[in-house]
Short mmCIF file of C-alpha atoms and ligand atoms in Angstrom, two decimals:
data_model
loop_
_atom_site.label_atom_id
_atom_site.label_comp_id
_atom_site.label_asym_id
_atom_site.label_seq_id
_atom_site.Cartn_x
_atom_site.Cartn_y
_atom_site.Cartn_z
CA MET A 1 52.07 3.17 -23.79
CA THR A 2 50.05 5.99 -22.75
CA GLU A 3 48.34 8.32 -20.65
CA HIS A 4 45.45 8.07 -22.59
CA THR A 5 43.22 4.71 -21.85
CA LYS A 6 40.88 6.24 -24.94
CA THR A 7 43.93 4.38 -27.02
CA ASP A 8 44.77 1.83 -25.41
CA GLY A 9 44.28 -1.89 -26.90
CA LEU A 10 43.74 0.03 -30.53
CA PRO A 11 45.81 -1.79 -33.12
CA ALA A 12 48.49 0.01 -34.34
CA ILE A 13 48.45 1.18 -38.30
CA GLU A 14 51.66 -0.26 -39.75
CA PRO A 15 54.45 2.35 -40.65
CA GLY A 16 54.05 1.74 -44.97
CA THR A 17 50.88 0.25 -45.47
CA VAL A 18 48.89 3.36 -45.87
CA PRO A 19 48.40 3.78 -49.55
CA GLN A 20 49.11 8.07 -49.34
CA VAL A 21 50.89 9.49 -46.33
CA LEU A 22 50.24 13.37 -46.45
CA GLU A 23 53.90 14.89 -45.32
CA ARG A 24 54.56 15.84 -42.10
CA SER A 25 56.23 19.18 -41.50
CA ARG A 26 59.76 19.09 -40.37
CA PRO A 27 59.47 20.26 -36.35
CA ARG A 28 60.47 23.82 -36.09
CA ASN A 29 62.98 23.43 -33.25
CA GLU A 30 66.06 21.37 -34.16
CA ARG A 31 66.81 21.10 -30.45
CA MET A 32 63.58 19.02 -29.66
CA SER A 33 63.95 15.89 -27.84
CA THR A 34 64.03 12.85 -30.25
CA ASP A 35 61.13 11.30 -28.75
CA LYS A 36 59.01 14.58 -28.80
CA ILE A 37 56.19 14.29 -32.01
CA GLU A 38 55.25 17.91 -33.12
CA CYS A 39 51.50 17.67 -33.62
CA ASN A 40 50.88 19.73 -36.56
CA ALA A 41 47.09 19.77 -36.36
CA CYS A 42 46.93 23.92 -35.12
CA PRO A 43 49.08 26.53 -34.73
CA VAL A 44 50.23 25.64 -31.44
CA LEU A 45 52.39 23.09 -32.96
CA CYS A 46 52.52 21.08 -29.25
CA GLN A 47 55.77 19.29 -28.62
CA ILE A 48 54.47 15.82 -27.12
CA SER A 49 56.52 13.83 -25.61
CA ALA A 50 55.91 9.54 -25.57
CA GLY A 51 52.76 8.53 -23.60
CA LYS A 52 51.46 12.66 -23.44
CA SER A 53 48.62 14.30 -25.05
CA GLY A 54 49.01 18.00 -26.20
CA ALA A 55 47.79 20.69 -24.81
CA CYS A 56 44.37 20.23 -26.00
CA ASP A 57 43.67 16.52 -25.32
CA ARG A 58 43.17 15.61 -28.19
CA TYR A 59 46.15 14.60 -29.58
CA ALA A 60 48.69 12.19 -28.33
CA ASN A 61 52.19 10.56 -28.97
CA ALA A 62 51.51 7.07 -28.77
CA ASP A 63 54.38 5.22 -29.29
CA GLY A 64 55.89 7.88 -31.38
CA ARG A 65 52.72 8.31 -33.68
CA LEU A 66 50.41 11.31 -33.57
CA VAL A 67 47.17 10.30 -32.94
CA ARG A 68 43.29 11.47 -32.43
CA VAL A 69 42.73 10.38 -29.01
CA ASP A 70 39.03 10.20 -29.79
CA PRO A 71 37.31 8.28 -32.01
CA VAL A 72 35.68 9.40 -35.18
CA VAL A 73 31.65 9.51 -34.72
CA LEU A 74 30.05 7.99 -37.56
CA LEU A 75 26.09 8.15 -37.78
CA ALA A 76 24.21 4.73 -38.25
CA ARG A 77 20.86 5.02 -40.31
CA SER A 78 19.62 1.97 -38.41
CA PRO A 79 19.92 2.64 -34.83
CA ALA A 80 20.22 -1.10 -33.98
CA ALA A 81 23.66 -0.42 -36.08
CA ALA A 82 24.97 2.12 -33.42
CA GLY A 83 27.40 0.54 -30.85
CA ASP A 84 30.29 0.88 -29.00
CA LEU A 85 33.85 1.94 -29.86
CA VAL A 86 35.63 -0.21 -33.03
CA ALA A 87 39.32 -0.41 -33.52
CA PHE A 88 40.37 0.71 -37.53
CA LEU A 89 41.65 -2.35 -38.72
CA PRO A 90 44.86 -2.36 -40.59
CA ARG A 91 45.95 -1.78 -43.70
CA GLU A 92 46.95 -4.61 -45.82
CA PRO A 93 50.20 -3.36 -48.13
CA GLY A 94 48.93 -2.15 -51.75
CA ALA A 95 45.13 -3.60 -50.81
CA ALA A 96 42.78 -1.85 -53.32
CA PRO A 97 40.38 0.48 -50.69
CA ALA A 98 37.27 -1.34 -49.54
CA ALA A 99 34.37 -1.15 -51.29
CA GLY A 100 30.54 -2.07 -51.51
CA GLY A 101 28.00 -2.76 -49.07
CA ASP A 102 24.98 -0.95 -47.90
CA GLU A 103 26.68 2.64 -48.52
CA ASP A 104 24.01 4.73 -47.38
CA ALA A 105 23.56 3.11 -44.07
CA TYR A 106 26.70 5.04 -42.49
CA PHE A 107 27.74 8.86 -42.43
CA VAL A 108 30.65 10.10 -41.17
CA THR A 109 30.76 13.11 -39.47
CA GLY A 110 33.41 15.98 -38.49
CA VAL A 111 33.51 14.44 -34.73
CA GLY A 112 36.65 13.25 -34.03
CA SER A 113 37.70 13.23 -37.06
CA SER A 114 40.64 15.41 -36.78
CA THR A 115 42.04 18.90 -38.18
CA THR A 116 44.59 19.47 -40.74
CA TYR A 117 46.94 22.36 -40.47
CA PRO A 118 47.86 24.30 -42.45
CA ASP A 119 44.65 24.20 -44.73
CA TYR A 120 45.78 23.26 -47.91
CA LYS A 121 45.66 20.10 -46.99
CA PRO A 122 42.83 17.81 -48.11
CA ALA A 123 39.91 17.62 -44.81
CA PRO A 124 40.79 14.41 -43.31
CA PHE A 125 38.11 12.48 -44.32
CA ILE A 126 36.25 12.93 -47.77
CA VAL A 127 34.38 10.26 -48.49
CA SER A 128 32.17 8.51 -51.59
CA SER A 129 28.98 6.66 -51.19
CA THR A 130 25.77 6.10 -52.94
CA ALA A 131 22.51 7.00 -52.13
CA ALA A 132 19.57 6.07 -54.09
CA GLY A 133 21.79 5.60 -57.11
CA VAL A 134 23.30 9.14 -56.83
CA ASP A 135 27.19 9.26 -56.09
CA LEU A 136 27.93 11.64 -53.46
CA VAL A 137 30.84 13.11 -51.80
CA THR A 138 30.61 13.97 -48.06
CA VAL A 139 33.56 16.52 -47.14
CA VAL A 140 34.03 16.03 -43.50
CA THR A 141 36.82 18.18 -40.65
CA GLU A 142 36.88 19.03 -37.39
CA GLY A 143 36.80 22.83 -38.06
CA ILE A 144 39.18 25.22 -35.88
CA PHE A 145 36.81 28.24 -35.33
CA SER A 146 38.17 31.71 -33.94
CA TYR A 147 34.96 33.41 -35.22
CA CYS A 148 32.01 31.95 -33.36
CA SER A 149 29.26 32.22 -30.75
CA PHE A 150 26.13 30.69 -29.26
CA ARG A 151 22.29 32.00 -29.33
CA VAL A 152 20.92 30.74 -26.49
CA LYS A 153 17.47 31.24 -26.13
CA ILE A 154 16.20 30.94 -22.50
CA ASP A 155 12.20 30.41 -22.21
CA THR A 156 11.44 32.61 -19.43
CA ASP A 157 9.81 35.97 -18.83
CA ARG A 158 11.69 36.41 -15.53
CA PHE A 159 13.71 39.22 -15.90
CA LEU A 160 17.51 37.87 -16.39
CA GLY A 161 19.34 41.49 -17.22
CA PRO A 162 18.87 44.35 -18.87
CA GLU A 163 19.37 44.40 -22.92
CA GLN A 164 23.09 44.89 -23.73
CA ALA A 165 24.24 43.71 -19.45
CA ASN A 166 27.66 41.88 -19.88
CA ILE A 167 27.26 38.59 -18.80
CA ARG A 168 30.18 36.61 -16.46
CA TYR A 169 31.54 33.64 -16.16
CA LYS A 170 33.76 32.81 -13.76
CA GLY A 171 34.34 36.29 -13.10
CA GLU A 172 35.01 37.04 -16.72
CA VAL A 173 32.75 38.79 -19.41
CA VAL A 174 31.92 36.21 -21.98
CA GLY A 175 28.38 37.96 -24.09
CA HIS A 176 25.73 40.05 -23.39
CA VAL A 177 22.03 39.79 -23.29
CA THR A 178 20.34 40.54 -26.33
CA THR A 179 16.72 41.50 -27.97
CA ALA A 180 13.94 39.47 -25.99
CA GLU A 181 12.06 37.33 -27.70
CA TYR A 182 8.47 36.35 -27.69
CA GLY A 183 8.52 34.46 -24.10
CA SER A 184 12.25 34.16 -24.47
CA GLN A 185 15.28 36.04 -23.53
CA MET A 186 17.92 36.06 -25.04
CA LEU A 187 21.62 36.08 -24.26
CA SER A 188 24.73 36.25 -27.05
CA LEU A 189 27.39 34.27 -25.51
CA GLY A 190 31.15 33.53 -26.91
CA GLY A 191 32.58 35.41 -29.86
CA VAL A 192 35.93 36.54 -31.85
CA HIS A 193 36.06 39.54 -29.36
CA HIS A 194 35.84 37.62 -26.14
CA LEU A 195 38.19 34.72 -27.35
CA THR A 196 40.80 36.97 -29.04
CA GLY A 197 40.32 40.72 -28.14
CA GLY A 198 40.24 40.87 -24.61
CA SER A 199 42.92 39.26 -22.03
CA LYS A 200 44.25 35.97 -21.95
CA LYS A 201 42.19 35.09 -19.46
CA GLU A 202 38.97 36.35 -20.86
CA GLY A 203 39.73 34.39 -24.10
CA ARG A 204 40.60 31.05 -21.69
CA VAL A 205 37.50 31.35 -19.91
CA THR A 206 35.40 32.50 -22.57
CA CYS A 207 36.59 28.88 -24.69
CA GLU A 208 35.86 27.11 -21.29
CA MET A 209 32.17 28.25 -21.16
CA MET A 210 31.43 27.81 -24.70
CA ALA A 211 32.81 24.02 -24.93
CA ALA A 212 30.87 23.38 -22.21
CA LEU A 213 27.59 24.63 -23.69
CA GLY A 214 28.35 23.50 -26.98
CA ASN A 215 28.64 20.23 -25.06
CA LYS A 216 25.33 20.23 -23.41
CA GLU A 217 26.93 20.74 -20.03
CA ALA A 218 25.37 23.34 -17.21
CA VAL A 219 26.97 26.89 -17.36
CA GLU A 220 26.41 28.97 -14.69
CA LEU A 221 26.14 32.67 -15.67
CA ALA A 222 25.94 36.37 -14.05
CA ILE A 223 24.57 39.05 -15.44
CA ASP A 224 25.30 42.45 -14.79
CA GLY A 225 22.36 44.35 -13.01
CA GLY A 226 20.49 40.97 -13.26
CA SER A 227 20.35 37.44 -12.34
CA GLN A 228 22.45 34.65 -12.15
CA VAL A 229 21.15 31.95 -14.37
CA VAL A 230 22.13 28.51 -15.19
CA VAL A 231 21.97 27.35 -18.80
CA GLN A 232 22.06 23.93 -20.08
CA SER A 233 20.57 22.71 -23.57
CA GLY A 234 17.49 21.48 -23.52
CA ARG A 235 16.82 21.55 -19.60
CA PRO A 236 14.73 24.18 -17.85
CA PRO A 237 16.63 27.37 -17.05
CA VAL A 238 17.49 27.63 -13.33
CA VAL A 239 17.01 31.96 -12.33
CA ASN A 240 18.71 32.50 -9.21
CA GLY A 241 18.80 29.14 -7.83
CA VAL A 242 14.88 28.47 -8.72
CA PRO A 243 14.16 26.12 -11.98
CA GLU A 244 11.87 27.66 -14.27
CA ALA A 245 8.95 25.77 -15.75
CA ARG A 246 6.62 27.19 -17.66
CA MET A 247 7.10 29.55 -20.90
CA ARG A 248 4.43 31.82 -20.94
CA VAL A 249 1.06 31.34 -23.32
CA GLY A 250 1.53 35.04 -24.99
CA CYS A 251 2.15 38.35 -23.51
CA GLY A 252 -0.63 40.05 -21.63
CA SER A 253 -2.64 41.26 -24.52
CA ALA A 254 -2.10 38.17 -26.37
CA THR A 255 -3.55 35.68 -23.03
CA VAL A 256 -6.62 38.45 -23.06
CA GLY A 257 -7.26 37.87 -26.73
CA ILE A 258 -7.39 34.12 -26.47
CA PHE A 259 -9.21 33.94 -23.33
CA ALA A 260 -11.89 36.70 -23.48
CA LYS A 261 -14.68 34.38 -24.33
CA GLN A 262 -14.10 32.06 -21.64
CA PHE A 263 -13.86 34.60 -19.26
CA TYR A 264 -17.17 35.96 -20.32
CA GLY A 265 -19.49 36.40 -18.18
CA LEU A 266 -17.51 34.82 -15.41
CA ALA A 267 -15.52 37.80 -14.37
CA ASP A 268 -16.34 41.78 -14.96
CA GLU A 269 -12.71 42.65 -15.34
CA VAL A 270 -9.84 40.96 -16.12
CA VAL A 271 -6.15 41.82 -15.71
CA VAL A 272 -3.38 39.98 -17.08
CA VAL A 273 0.16 41.05 -15.76
CA ASP A 274 3.00 40.97 -18.25
CA ASP A 275 6.30 42.89 -17.96
CA HIS A 276 5.75 43.56 -21.91
CA ILE A 277 1.86 44.17 -22.41
CA THR A 278 -0.12 44.22 -19.75
CA GLY A 279 -3.75 43.24 -21.27
CA VAL A 280 -7.13 44.87 -19.24
CA LEU A 281 -10.21 42.93 -21.30
CA THR A 282 -12.82 45.37 -20.94
CA GLN A 283 -10.86 47.77 -22.33
CA HIS A 284 -9.06 45.68 -25.37
CA GLN A 285 -10.78 45.22 -28.40
CA ALA A 286 -11.24 41.63 -27.34
CA GLY A 287 -13.31 42.75 -24.89
CA ARG A 288 -15.12 45.66 -26.72
CA CYS A 289 -15.86 42.72 -29.71
CA LEU A 290 -18.12 40.64 -26.92
CA ASP A 291 -19.70 43.99 -25.65
CA MET A 292 -18.39 44.04 -22.29
CA ARG A 293 -19.48 46.89 -19.78
CA LEU A 294 -16.10 48.94 -19.02
CA SER A 295 -14.71 48.41 -15.41
CA GLY A 296 -13.24 51.81 -14.94
CA VAL A 297 -10.17 50.39 -13.87
CA LYS A 298 -6.85 52.43 -14.20
CA ILE A 299 -4.06 50.98 -14.53
CA LYS A 300 -0.18 52.31 -14.09
CA GLY A 301 2.38 52.75 -17.32
CA ARG A 302 2.23 53.77 -20.41
CA ARG A 303 -1.13 52.93 -22.21
CA SER A 304 -0.14 51.88 -26.04
CA THR A 305 -3.78 50.95 -27.38
CA PRO A 306 -6.61 50.38 -25.82
CA GLY A 307 -6.44 47.66 -23.36
CA ARG A 308 -2.87 47.63 -23.61
CA TYR A 309 -0.13 48.86 -21.04
CA PHE A 310 3.65 49.05 -21.65
CA GLN A 311 5.83 49.51 -18.49
CA VAL A 312 3.40 48.50 -15.55
CA ALA A 313 6.10 47.97 -13.17
CA ASN A 314 9.87 47.07 -13.22
CA PRO A 315 11.23 44.01 -14.94
CA GLY A 316 11.66 41.29 -12.05
CA THR A 317 11.29 37.59 -11.23
CA GLY A 318 7.94 38.41 -9.78
CA TRP A 319 4.24 38.67 -11.39
CA GLY A 320 4.83 38.10 -15.29
CA GLY A 321 8.45 38.76 -15.51
CA THR A 322 7.67 41.67 -13.31
CA ASP A 323 8.98 43.32 -9.97
CA ILE A 324 5.85 42.78 -8.43
CA ALA A 325 4.90 40.48 -5.74
CA ASP A 326 0.99 41.98 -5.31
CA PRO A 327 -1.03 42.94 -8.04
CA LEU A 328 -3.13 45.91 -7.21
CA SER A 329 0.65 47.71 -6.91
CA ILE A 330 -0.24 48.17 -11.00
CA VAL A 331 -3.99 49.43 -10.19
CA GLU A 332 -4.17 53.23 -10.04
CA GLY A 333 -7.57 53.51 -8.80
CA TRP A 334 -11.12 53.24 -10.22
CA ASP A 335 -13.59 55.80 -12.15
CA PRO A 336 -16.40 56.25 -9.58
CA GLY A 337 -18.64 57.01 -12.70
CA THR A 338 -17.95 53.95 -14.43
CA ALA A 339 -16.91 51.18 -11.48
CA TRP A 340 -19.52 49.85 -9.23
CA PRO A 341 -19.88 47.97 -5.72
CA GLY A 342 -19.37 44.44 -6.33
CA LEU A 343 -17.55 44.42 -9.83
CA ARG A 344 -15.76 41.12 -9.74
CA LEU A 345 -11.66 41.54 -10.93
CA LEU A 346 -9.60 38.68 -12.10
CA MET A 347 -5.65 39.74 -12.07
CA VAL A 348 -3.31 36.95 -13.25
CA SER A 349 0.12 36.21 -14.72
CA THR A 350 1.04 35.35 -18.45
CA THR A 351 1.53 31.62 -17.19
CA GLY A 352 -1.42 31.42 -14.50
CA GLU A 353 1.43 30.81 -11.99
CA HIS A 354 -0.11 33.38 -10.22
CA ALA A 355 -3.63 34.97 -9.92
CA GLU A 356 -6.11 36.97 -7.70
CA TRP A 357 -9.58 37.19 -7.85
CA PHE A 358 -11.13 40.33 -5.70
CA VAL A 359 -14.81 41.96 -5.57
CA LEU A 360 -15.10 45.91 -5.28
CA ASP A 361 -16.53 47.33 -1.81
CA GLU A 362 -19.33 49.72 -1.53
CA ALA A 363 -15.61 52.27 -1.52
CA LEU A 364 -14.70 50.64 -4.76
CA GLU A 365 -11.82 49.03 -2.77
CA PRO A 366 -10.98 45.47 -4.34
CA GLN A 367 -11.33 42.82 -1.76
CA ARG A 368 -9.67 39.70 -2.12
CA ALA A 369 -12.27 36.42 -2.40
CA PRO A 370 -11.58 33.02 -3.53
CA LEU A 371 -11.25 32.37 -6.64
CA PRO A 372 -14.37 30.64 -7.89
CA GLU A 373 -14.04 27.05 -9.49
CA PRO A 374 -14.78 28.41 -13.17
CA VAL A 375 -12.44 30.68 -13.25
CA ALA A 376 -9.80 28.75 -11.43
CA ARG A 377 -10.04 26.26 -14.53
CA ILE A 378 -9.94 29.30 -16.76
CA VAL A 379 -6.55 30.06 -15.06
CA ALA A 380 -5.39 26.08 -14.79
CA ARG A 381 -5.61 26.38 -18.52
CA ILE A 382 -3.33 29.42 -19.14
CA GLY A 383 -1.35 27.34 -17.41
CA GLU A 384 -1.97 24.59 -19.86
CA ASN A 385 -1.29 26.30 -23.07
CA CYS A 386 2.22 26.83 -21.72
CA GLU A 387 5.30 25.46 -22.76
CA PRO A 388 7.88 23.40 -20.64
CA SER A 389 10.65 26.24 -20.32
CA LEU A 390 14.06 25.04 -21.74
CA CYS A 391 16.93 26.69 -23.06
CA THR A 392 17.84 26.04 -26.48
CA VAL A 393 21.81 25.90 -27.58
CA LEU A 394 22.57 27.38 -31.21
CA PHE A 395 26.19 27.05 -32.56
CA VAL A 396 27.16 29.80 -34.50
CA GLY A 397 30.29 29.41 -36.87
CA GLY A 398 32.08 31.09 -39.43
CA ALA A 399 33.59 28.44 -41.92
CA GLY A 400 34.23 30.58 -44.92
CA GLY A 401 37.74 31.39 -44.19
CA SER A 402 40.54 29.27 -44.58
CA LEU A 403 38.83 25.28 -43.55
CA ARG A 404 37.46 25.59 -47.47
CA ALA A 405 40.73 24.72 -48.83
CA GLY A 406 40.49 21.22 -47.29
CA VAL A 407 37.31 21.07 -49.62
CA THR A 408 38.82 22.71 -52.49
CA GLU A 409 41.97 24.24 -53.93
CA ASN A 410 39.35 27.27 -55.32
CA PRO A 411 37.45 28.30 -51.93
CA VAL A 412 35.31 30.60 -53.37
CA LEU A 413 33.77 27.78 -55.48
CA LEU A 414 32.77 25.98 -52.19
CA THR A 415 31.09 28.98 -51.03
CA ARG A 416 28.93 29.53 -54.31
CA SER A 417 28.10 25.92 -54.36
CA ILE A 418 26.38 26.63 -50.60
CA LYS A 419 24.34 29.09 -52.08
CA ASP A 420 23.64 27.01 -55.13
CA ALA A 421 22.40 24.97 -52.99
CA LEU A 422 24.42 22.60 -53.94
CA VAL A 423 26.02 21.43 -50.95
CA ASN A 424 23.99 20.12 -47.92
CA VAL A 425 25.93 21.59 -44.54
CA THR A 426 25.65 19.71 -41.68
CA CYS A 427 27.67 19.87 -38.03
CA GLY A 428 27.80 16.69 -36.33
CA GLY A 429 25.67 15.44 -39.00
CA ALA A 430 22.94 18.01 -37.47
CA PRO A 431 21.17 20.23 -40.25
CA ALA A 432 22.55 23.69 -39.87
CA TYR A 433 21.65 26.45 -41.50
CA VAL A 434 23.35 28.81 -43.92
CA TRP A 435 23.42 32.65 -43.65
CA PRO A 436 22.39 34.56 -46.38
CA GLY A 437 24.73 36.85 -47.33
CA GLY A 438 28.50 36.49 -48.40
CA GLY A 439 30.87 33.47 -46.02
CA ILE A 440 29.96 30.44 -44.84
CA THR A 441 28.43 31.19 -41.22
CA VAL A 442 26.62 28.32 -40.05
CA MET A 443 23.71 27.70 -37.36
CA VAL A 444 23.14 25.10 -35.45
CA ASP A 445 21.04 23.32 -32.97
CA VAL A 446 23.64 21.56 -30.30
CA ALA A 447 21.22 19.11 -28.85
CA ARG A 448 20.84 17.42 -32.43
CA MET A 449 24.69 16.96 -32.22
CA PRO A 450 26.24 14.23 -31.16
CA ASP A 451 27.32 14.21 -27.42
CA ARG A 452 30.51 15.83 -27.07
CA SER A 453 31.25 17.33 -30.44
CA PHE A 454 33.30 20.59 -29.40
CA GLY A 455 36.84 20.83 -28.03
CA THR A 456 39.03 23.47 -27.79
CA VAL A 457 42.40 24.69 -28.48
CA PRO A 458 44.96 27.01 -26.51
CA THR A 459 44.93 29.40 -29.65
CA PRO A 460 41.84 30.01 -28.39
CA ALA A 461 39.55 28.77 -30.52
CA ILE A 462 36.76 26.19 -30.69
CA VAL A 463 36.73 22.86 -32.46
CA ALA A 464 33.56 21.76 -34.08
CA PRO A 465 32.69 19.11 -36.76
CA ILE A 466 31.51 20.32 -40.30
CA GLU A 467 30.68 18.28 -43.12
CA PHE A 468 29.62 19.41 -46.83
CA SER A 469 27.79 16.88 -48.91
CA MET A 470 27.24 17.03 -52.26
CA ARG A 471 26.64 15.04 -55.48
CA ALA A 472 30.18 13.49 -57.17
CA ASP A 473 29.75 15.57 -60.34
CA ASP A 474 29.31 19.19 -58.08
CA TYR A 475 32.49 18.25 -55.88
CA ARG A 476 34.59 17.47 -58.68
CA ALA A 477 33.25 20.81 -60.35
CA LEU A 478 34.08 22.75 -57.54
CA GLY A 479 37.63 21.74 -57.85
CA GLY A 480 37.65 19.22 -54.74
CA HIS A 481 40.75 17.18 -53.65
CA LEU A 482 40.07 14.16 -55.95
CA ASP A 483 42.92 12.16 -55.16
CA ASN A 484 41.58 11.96 -51.48
CA VAL A 485 38.40 10.39 -51.87
CA ARG A 486 37.84 7.20 -50.35
CA PRO A 487 34.78 4.95 -50.57
CA ILE A 488 32.58 4.51 -47.23
CA ALA A 489 33.34 1.38 -46.61
CA ASP A 490 36.95 1.78 -46.99
CA VAL A 491 36.93 4.43 -44.23
CA ILE A 492 34.66 2.68 -41.86
CA ALA A 493 37.22 -0.18 -42.10
CA HIS A 494 40.52 1.15 -41.85
CA GLY A 495 39.99 4.80 -40.71
CA ALA A 496 41.92 7.81 -42.11
CA LEU A 497 44.14 7.52 -45.30
CA HIS A 498 46.88 9.16 -43.78
CA ASP A 499 48.70 8.72 -40.21
CA ASP A 500 48.53 12.82 -39.78
CA GLY A 501 47.04 12.46 -36.49
CA ALA A 502 44.45 10.20 -37.71
CA PRO A 503 41.48 8.94 -35.18
CA THR A 504 42.39 5.45 -34.21
CA GLY A 505 39.03 4.18 -34.00
CA ARG A 506 35.30 4.65 -34.88
CA ARG A 507 32.18 5.27 -32.81
CA ILE A 508 28.86 4.04 -34.39
CA VAL A 509 25.73 6.48 -32.88
CA ALA A 510 22.37 6.83 -34.16
CA PRO A 511 21.32 10.05 -35.17
CA ALA A 512 19.07 12.88 -32.82
CA PRO A 513 15.71 11.29 -33.68
CA ALA A 514 14.57 14.57 -34.77
CA ASN A 515 17.18 15.03 -37.38
CA PRO A 516 17.31 14.27 -41.67
CA TRP A 517 19.61 11.54 -42.29
CA PRO A 518 22.13 14.05 -43.92
CA LEU A 519 22.67 12.37 -47.33
CA GLY A 520 18.71 12.06 -47.79
CA ARG A 521 17.65 15.24 -48.37
CA ALA A 522 17.37 17.64 -51.46
CA PRO A 523 19.58 18.79 -53.38
CA LEU A 524 21.54 16.19 -53.18
CA LEU A 525 18.89 13.63 -53.98
CA GLY A 526 16.75 15.85 -56.05
S1 SF4 B 601 46.91 22.04 -29.17
FE1 SF4 B 601 45.71 20.46 -29.89
S2 SF4 B 601 45.81 19.94 -31.90
FE2 SF4 B 601 47.11 22.32 -31.32
S3 SF4 B 601 49.36 21.36 -31.54
FE3 SF4 B 601 48.41 20.70 -29.44
S4 SF4 B 601 47.77 18.67 -29.74
FE4 SF4 B 601 47.60 19.74 -31.50
#
């Protein structure tokens, strides 16, 4: 009957058997063919022929009924309860909503829950449950986010590109390199300006890239004046075709500080090569505290404080995130009044991936020599102290706009309740950090969200799940849509209250292991 196999075999919800059907808007185009229905889940307002889906592939015309083709995702507190797709049961005419059971065992997420548009309609699922004797309400929706972006943390020293450089996907600018953090390069991707402020193609490509990133897929990016990098949540980055393995133990100065005592007596000088801060042991405070004799080595670059040098080379993919392949290229020379023949020099990178051992000859020229075993062990320990290099993908979305009307008729009360810590905000059941200040700007690690949490609409914008959980009394106080609150047992059995693009089935999954149970946290249960 339909091109959407996802809906095949699911029981139809009998017309008239739902207790409350929201009014569907009249088609704007009166000439619309009678076998078409209008999807009113977003401003695009697709007219969908029988058996076809709309432009976003999220909604379809199933025998004249608008359906959300993906199931809504529920989290099960017990992993054993997780299972495959289950169709919702049709409602019996006049039947009271199902209630009871182990109400705290499941959590309805926004994934696949569907969207309501225009915004004044109540959210698709407003679910009541009881946990530890406390009556709770969770408002669940798939938000359509025009204001949203991704912050990507890439654990590598390697040079990805200059700060503020444009980042391209399929040739279009989709973001920029932003401030580096400790051991990591940071990217800012997507955002309203790329979605809406450029060409149509830029918006479309940005949207595609963002959905792929959010859905934990690999995305290949090209950074102007820098590298090609493949980014995927929870996976090592691939820089210019080479998978990254280690996140540095620290900057060069920190590495000197950590391992100074272990090198004492085994090396006369240790230089830890780092694009940001190269450390020189005997000049560094760590060496001075150990009463180490100055070696007289002169390092290129700009001296910051004793034993700490900036800009010893250009950034790159060589030693310690510099562009050097020969460590001696950063050595300017030796003070003949201080250095001595036979001086033992270790040069090592911040990950321990590169290390070379030198001994000064009579002319104070460093000569390469095999790395002594005790020194090699410390170099290995530097490597051991590196963490695996990963990409972390955080979704940032602005939920402080019209989406709030699906929760309450007085949206500012939701904003205030969140600020007052009365509301727990989750995205797909994953804990969301709410930025201080105005609005409701949430940030969430996509690795902690269910698979395939993100979608798109061609406005263009990103579709992402969001849930607001609070005590029932607080929901009443903020002017919530009380008539639309339904017991969780009823939601599990029958799905959405109305057939206005409702999901036709549910999928029960286990939450990510690191996630707290969404209804088990303060402030909900005190
Ligand atoms: S793009 Fe999707 S949500 Fe928007 S109207 Fe078309 S089918 Fe509905």
